Amino acid sequence: MRTIIKNIDCLVTCRGGSAKTGKGLMDAGIINQGFVVINNEFIEAIGQGEDYKKYLDNDSIVIDGEGKTVTPGLIDSHTHVVYSGSREFELPLKLSKVGYIDILKAGGGILSSVRDTRAASLDKLTKETKKRMDLMLLHGTTTIESKSGYGLNLEDEMKMLQVNKELNSGHPVDIVSTYLGAHAVPEEYKENREAYIKMMIDEIIPRVKKENLAEFVDCFCEEGVFTIEESRRILQSAKEIGFKVKIHADEVVSTGGAELAGELKAFSAEHLVAASEKGMRAMAENNVIAVLLPTTSFYLMLEKFANARRMVELGVPIALATDCNPGTSPTESLQIVMTYACFGLKLLPEEIINAVTINAACAIGRQKEIGSIEINKKADIAVFNAKNLNYLIYHFGVNAVDVVIKNGNIVVKGGVRC
Ligand SMILES: [Zn+2]
């Protein structure tokens, strides 16, 4: 059974089997008047002009790509999509410049999401997360990374990872699961953070491994959260038992998180708004992917974005993600992130599309299967109502998705689920 997308005004293949860096990031493999042939769940052929006709048979589904931009299904390589509740009550506090600590005292901040997530049953948490994943799919996202980190104890962290597992098999969007117990020190361990760190290292991380509930372990390495030494201990212990590691690094202040990512040969380091020159160089040398989250800079009113241009110059591979979370980036749309990447990070459209497809696949270790439109890769494809790639980023704040194909199946058509 074949599906053919023909006459595509702008076919963006993002071809390449590894992370793109430097000038290579500008190569998005664009074909004008292109076509894609899908056979069951895989891509069978790619080309230009009328050659698609030789693949046509009686039961082929044909999609007309006139006026469309077609890209690999978008990959959101950093999300906190599993949570309960919401934090819109923080808006007026933020605008009156109430600091993060005072928001915490007023019952807000990350610990308020911890309370709501702990209180939610597995079923409720799964339903709330599924709604957000439906939105992601409607906006062209076909694979995500999803972190725990609002449970902060054995039982509730396992519950969050269980949501990842259930939705990975029960939802069209694929999930790569990450344990982020080191997201904050829970209230009950405020006076005894060492005991919490020890519990993660001795008990929770080995348990997550044993039950095979995550592929990555992440740690929020930041002033006031976990120190460099604590992060090193946590992540090293995870590496020793076979986890791949990621680091939330240098989001607000540079504490040397990017340097630590290089030292540990982490898969990726995320945020990096305040990353030092030395840290960026350490990342380039050790092939650590920078996962940049421009909507978070915007939402935190940091008035500063990560130095993406310098990272590209130094050869750091770059990916972009939503950071979808209830406090500092409540959005499911990678399309919005793409616009902020352009105006905030000063990245060009070709760089941006590579950063939400092939490079994002590399950030979660899936580049062999997804992230580009190439023969024998999985047929995860987004068709946008945009006459070219620039238009997709230029016309912002609306959902440009027309069709989404996941594993060769049409799951969104005319912008609605089918
Ligand atoms: Zn995050």
XYZ file of C-alpha atoms and ligand atoms in Angstrom:
419
model
C 0.000 0.000 0.000
C 1.543 3.262 -1.172
C 1.015 6.899 -0.303
C 2.522 9.402 -2.721
C 2.984 13.104 -2.066
C 3.452 14.748 -5.477
C 4.174 18.231 -6.883
C 5.624 19.448 -3.591
C 6.566 23.117 -3.866
C 9.206 22.758 -1.160
C 10.347 19.289 -0.103
C 12.741 19.677 2.832
C 14.486 16.308 3.241
C 17.059 17.256 5.927
C 19.026 14.286 4.552
C 22.007 13.116 6.553
C 22.682 10.351 9.042
C 24.467 12.391 11.672
C 24.233 15.726 13.461
C 24.851 18.745 11.233
C 27.278 21.401 12.391
C 28.769 24.686 11.166
C 28.037 25.450 7.523
C 26.554 21.958 7.140
C 23.611 23.132 9.220
C 22.548 25.262 6.240
C 22.062 22.168 4.062
C 18.402 21.218 4.448
C 18.362 19.041 1.307
C 15.580 21.061 -0.323
C 13.999 19.753 -3.551
C 11.595 21.976 -5.483
C 8.727 20.222 -7.273
C 9.638 17.119 -5.336
C 7.798 13.921 -4.521
C 7.909 11.290 -1.789
C 6.739 7.699 -2.155
C 5.768 5.855 1.028
C 5.441 2.083 1.048
C 3.787 0.794 4.243
C 5.712 2.419 7.092
C 8.866 3.284 5.162
C 10.020 5.796 2.565
C 10.505 4.031 -0.755
C 11.514 6.834 -3.103
C 12.215 10.559 -3.296
C 12.571 12.599 -6.453
C 11.556 15.499 -8.601
C 8.950 16.123 -11.281
C 6.779 13.399 -12.802
C 8.874 10.333 -11.938
C 6.472 9.486 -9.105
C 4.060 8.151 -11.746
C 5.948 4.876 -12.072
C 5.049 4.065 -8.454
C 1.314 4.715 -8.953
C -1.052 1.776 -8.786
C -4.804 1.385 -8.323
C -4.919 1.680 -4.557
C -2.253 4.382 -4.085
C -3.260 7.379 -1.976
C -2.084 10.574 -3.649
C -1.600 13.868 -1.789
C -1.079 17.019 -3.816
C 1.860 19.054 -2.531
C 1.121 22.196 -4.501
C 1.555 25.234 -2.252
C 2.976 23.041 0.510
C 6.214 22.629 2.411
C 6.899 19.009 3.361
C 9.368 18.156 6.130
C 10.321 15.157 8.245
C 7.919 14.782 11.192
C 9.129 17.277 13.793
C 11.037 15.914 16.798
C 10.719 17.593 20.189
C 13.895 16.538 21.980
C 13.222 18.173 25.374
C 9.808 18.122 27.053
C 8.242 17.892 30.504
C 4.919 16.929 28.978
C 3.869 14.635 31.848
C 2.375 16.804 34.599
C -0.883 17.605 36.294
C -2.449 21.024 36.820
C -1.399 24.352 35.358
C 0.160 27.579 36.639
C -1.618 30.479 34.941
C -2.062 32.040 38.410
C 1.631 32.956 38.245
C 1.111 35.395 35.369
C 0.268 38.536 37.376
C 3.024 37.660 39.873
C 5.548 37.425 37.042
C 4.450 40.747 35.592
C 4.758 42.517 38.918
C 8.334 41.206 38.991
C 7.778 38.923 41.968
C 10.916 36.796 42.058
C 10.990 33.062 41.580
C 11.502 32.429 45.314
C 8.484 34.548 46.253
C 6.409 32.721 43.656
C 7.496 29.511 45.344
C 6.384 30.881 48.711
C 3.026 31.872 47.211
C 2.538 28.203 46.352
C 3.775 28.467 42.764
C 6.826 27.301 40.899
C 7.980 23.781 40.195
C 6.940 22.517 43.638
C 3.310 23.383 42.931
C 3.468 21.127 39.862
C 5.031 18.474 42.105
C 2.037 18.690 44.470
C -0.475 18.416 41.618
C 1.410 15.584 39.914
C 1.771 13.593 43.127
C -1.954 13.991 43.789
C -2.960 12.754 40.307
C -3.681 9.074 39.689
C -1.856 7.261 36.886
C -5.069 7.373 34.881
C -5.621 11.123 35.348
C -1.978 11.903 34.569
C -2.103 9.777 31.428
C -5.272 11.532 30.229
C -3.866 15.020 30.825
C -0.606 14.129 29.060
C -2.420 12.519 26.147
C -4.265 15.792 25.464
C -0.972 17.622 25.152
C 0.462 14.909 22.912
C -2.614 15.198 20.673
C -1.814 18.902 20.315
C 1.803 18.110 19.530
C 0.731 15.744 16.776
C -1.688 18.329 15.363
C 1.260 20.737 15.198
C 3.445 18.326 13.238
C 5.449 16.630 16.006
C 5.830 12.859 15.592
C 8.458 11.951 18.240
C 9.243 13.485 21.614
C 11.559 13.066 24.542
C 9.650 13.143 27.849
C 11.164 13.682 31.290
C 9.960 12.766 34.747
C 10.761 15.228 37.540
C 7.466 16.310 39.114
C 7.247 13.255 41.354
C 10.575 13.545 43.194
C 10.027 10.312 45.120
C 10.207 6.692 44.054
C 6.502 6.084 43.652
C 5.575 9.263 41.786
C 8.641 9.298 39.537
C 7.816 5.696 38.561
C 4.233 6.792 37.919
C 5.418 9.513 35.519
C 7.707 7.087 33.685
C 4.820 4.636 33.489
C 2.799 7.348 31.688
C 5.657 7.600 29.165
C 5.540 3.852 28.648
C 1.766 3.653 28.237
C 1.520 6.589 25.853
C 4.514 5.425 23.843
C 2.580 2.315 22.938
C -0.905 3.844 22.911
C -0.382 7.145 21.083
C 0.867 7.810 17.523
C 3.634 10.098 18.856
C 6.679 8.053 19.934
C 8.252 8.813 23.316
C 11.875 8.544 24.391
C 11.845 8.415 28.182
C 14.170 10.307 30.565
C 14.435 10.094 34.359
C 14.852 13.586 35.836
C 14.573 13.015 39.575
C 17.247 15.683 39.947
C 14.816 18.388 38.778
C 14.491 19.971 42.236
C 15.035 19.022 45.853
C 11.571 18.026 47.156
C 10.081 20.021 50.040
C 10.413 17.145 52.512
C 14.190 16.946 51.863
C 14.803 20.708 51.969
C 16.939 20.389 55.098
C 18.608 17.164 53.993
C 19.405 17.338 50.272
C 22.195 14.775 50.642
C 19.651 12.129 51.661
C 17.622 12.860 48.510
C 20.715 12.577 46.287
C 21.672 9.315 47.981
C 18.187 7.920 47.494
C 18.330 8.720 43.773
C 21.758 7.142 43.347
C 21.237 4.062 45.536
C 17.586 3.336 45.008
C 15.658 5.147 42.288
C 18.120 5.195 39.366
C 18.896 1.434 39.692
C 15.148 0.716 39.959
C 14.377 2.732 36.809
C 17.079 0.713 35.036
C 15.772 -2.603 36.322
C 12.254 -1.827 35.156
C 13.563 -0.405 31.895
C 11.486 2.754 32.254
C 13.983 5.257 30.869
C 16.807 5.466 28.366
C 18.338 8.716 29.631
C 19.041 10.304 33.000
C 19.010 14.100 33.224
C 19.964 16.548 35.978
C 19.094 20.226 36.554
C 22.565 21.666 37.143
C 21.989 25.294 38.102
C 22.606 27.792 40.875
C 20.093 27.033 43.629
C 19.200 23.610 42.201
C 21.982 20.973 41.904
C 25.658 21.927 42.027
C 28.322 20.778 39.591
C 29.628 18.230 42.124
C 26.167 16.865 42.861
C 25.298 16.687 39.166
C 28.563 14.882 38.409
C 27.848 12.272 41.097
C 24.273 11.683 39.968
C 25.077 11.450 36.273
C 28.209 9.357 36.745
C 26.270 6.837 38.800
C 23.693 6.665 36.015
C 26.382 6.193 33.351
C 27.955 3.381 35.353
C 24.788 1.320 35.132
C 24.292 1.959 31.439
C 22.205 5.132 31.101
C 22.942 7.818 28.555
C 22.968 11.248 30.176
C 21.672 14.746 29.515
C 22.164 17.940 31.533
C 19.990 21.016 32.094
C 22.986 23.347 32.061
C 23.650 27.058 32.531
C 20.034 28.150 32.066
C 20.272 31.363 34.065
C 23.844 31.569 35.427
C 26.985 29.816 34.220
C 28.041 27.326 36.870
C 30.114 25.224 34.455
C 27.300 22.939 33.296
C 28.389 23.009 29.656
C 31.935 22.094 30.739
C 30.537 19.202 32.783
C 28.554 18.013 29.749
C 31.825 17.869 27.801
C 33.668 16.128 30.629
C 30.972 13.454 30.985
C 30.522 13.150 27.212
C 26.825 13.726 27.777
C 24.475 13.064 24.873
C 23.191 16.607 25.132
C 23.178 19.723 27.263
C 20.039 21.822 27.372
C 19.157 25.541 27.777
C 22.744 26.944 27.818
C 21.593 30.576 27.870
C 24.570 31.493 30.062
C 27.060 28.881 28.770
C 30.681 30.055 28.780
C 33.015 30.066 25.786
C 35.024 27.308 27.466
C 31.874 25.271 27.988
C 30.784 25.642 24.378
C 34.237 24.527 23.228
C 34.092 21.500 25.536
C 30.755 20.587 23.985
C 32.079 20.920 20.427
C 35.126 18.767 21.230
C 33.013 16.022 22.762
C 30.144 16.123 20.279
C 27.597 17.105 22.904
C 24.395 18.343 21.282
C 23.088 21.722 22.436
C 19.325 21.543 22.874
C 18.181 25.166 22.800
C 14.820 26.291 24.168
C 14.123 29.846 22.971
C 10.481 29.996 24.117
C 11.714 29.450 27.689
C 14.000 32.510 27.471
C 11.006 34.461 26.214
C 8.642 33.162 28.889
C 11.100 33.748 31.741
C 11.582 37.299 30.432
C 15.342 36.650 30.571
C 15.929 39.290 27.888
C 18.706 36.997 26.753
C 18.867 33.971 24.462
C 21.510 31.262 24.165
C 24.458 32.252 21.988
C 23.462 29.986 19.127
C 25.531 31.812 16.503
C 28.723 31.273 18.505
C 27.837 27.604 19.006
C 27.383 27.147 15.268
C 30.750 28.859 14.652
C 32.443 26.530 17.123
C 30.890 23.459 15.545
C 28.499 22.567 18.375
C 25.604 20.515 16.954
C 22.332 22.306 17.714
C 18.789 21.045 18.271
C 15.670 23.022 19.217
C 12.827 21.963 21.492
C 9.713 23.309 23.238
C 10.668 22.498 26.865
C 6.858 21.987 27.110
C 6.188 22.429 30.839
C 3.598 24.082 33.076
C 5.769 26.947 34.333
C 8.339 28.296 31.894
C 7.182 27.156 28.463
C 3.572 26.014 28.359
C 3.384 25.260 24.638
C 3.187 22.113 22.526
C 4.092 23.858 19.276
C 7.518 23.444 17.711
C 6.324 25.866 15.022
C 6.324 28.680 17.619
C 9.785 27.569 18.760
C 10.994 27.830 15.157
C 9.911 31.470 14.954
C 11.571 32.297 18.294
C 14.722 30.496 17.130
C 14.799 32.822 14.152
C 14.265 36.116 15.977
C 15.761 35.206 19.369
C 18.640 32.892 18.459
C 19.240 34.498 15.031
C 19.183 31.120 13.307
C 18.287 30.840 9.632
C 15.328 28.776 8.378
C 17.546 25.963 7.011
C 19.429 25.758 10.321
C 16.163 25.771 12.221
C 14.519 22.959 10.278
C 17.619 20.745 10.680
C 17.530 21.526 14.414
C 13.963 20.225 14.844
C 14.458 17.140 12.661
C 17.790 15.379 12.034
C 19.738 17.078 14.835
C 16.847 16.562 17.257
C 16.858 12.866 16.288
C 20.574 12.792 17.144
C 19.841 14.391 20.542
C 17.711 11.343 21.420
C 19.755 8.722 19.546
C 17.163 8.039 16.825
C 18.954 9.372 13.715
C 19.097 5.988 12.007
C 15.291 5.662 11.906
C 13.872 9.192 11.809
C 14.738 12.864 11.376
C 15.085 12.993 7.602
C 13.177 12.050 4.463
C 15.432 9.367 3.006
C 14.922 5.950 1.476
C 14.314 3.225 4.095
C 13.750 5.668 6.914
C 10.421 5.600 8.754
C 7.704 7.548 6.990
C 7.184 10.271 9.614
C 6.265 13.348 7.592
C 4.602 16.740 8.095
C 2.868 18.633 5.278
C 2.487 22.345 5.966
C 0.301 25.011 4.365
C 3.375 27.074 3.503
C 4.662 27.742 0.008
C 8.283 27.594 1.130
C 10.407 27.039 4.248
C 10.849 30.748 4.975
C 7.072 31.221 4.902
C 6.619 28.501 7.529
C 8.712 30.504 10.016
C 7.549 33.946 8.860
C 3.796 33.364 9.302
C 3.661 32.687 13.010
C 1.270 32.017 15.867
C -1.008 29.816 13.766
C -0.876 26.111 13.062
C 0.279 25.544 9.474
C -0.155 21.763 9.547
C -2.263 20.232 6.800
C -1.274 16.541 6.952
C 0.793 14.446 9.364
C 1.989 10.962 8.473
C 3.284 8.711 11.262
C 4.812 5.296 10.475
C 3.285 5.597 7.004
C -0.250 6.242 8.304
C -2.107 9.489 7.718
C -2.977 10.590 11.273
C -3.828 14.272 10.605
C -5.642 15.460 7.506
C -6.894 18.980 6.753
C -5.415 19.970 10.123
C -7.627 17.536 12.105
C -7.045 14.071 13.572
C -8.181 11.140 11.504
Zn 13.645 21.310 30.905
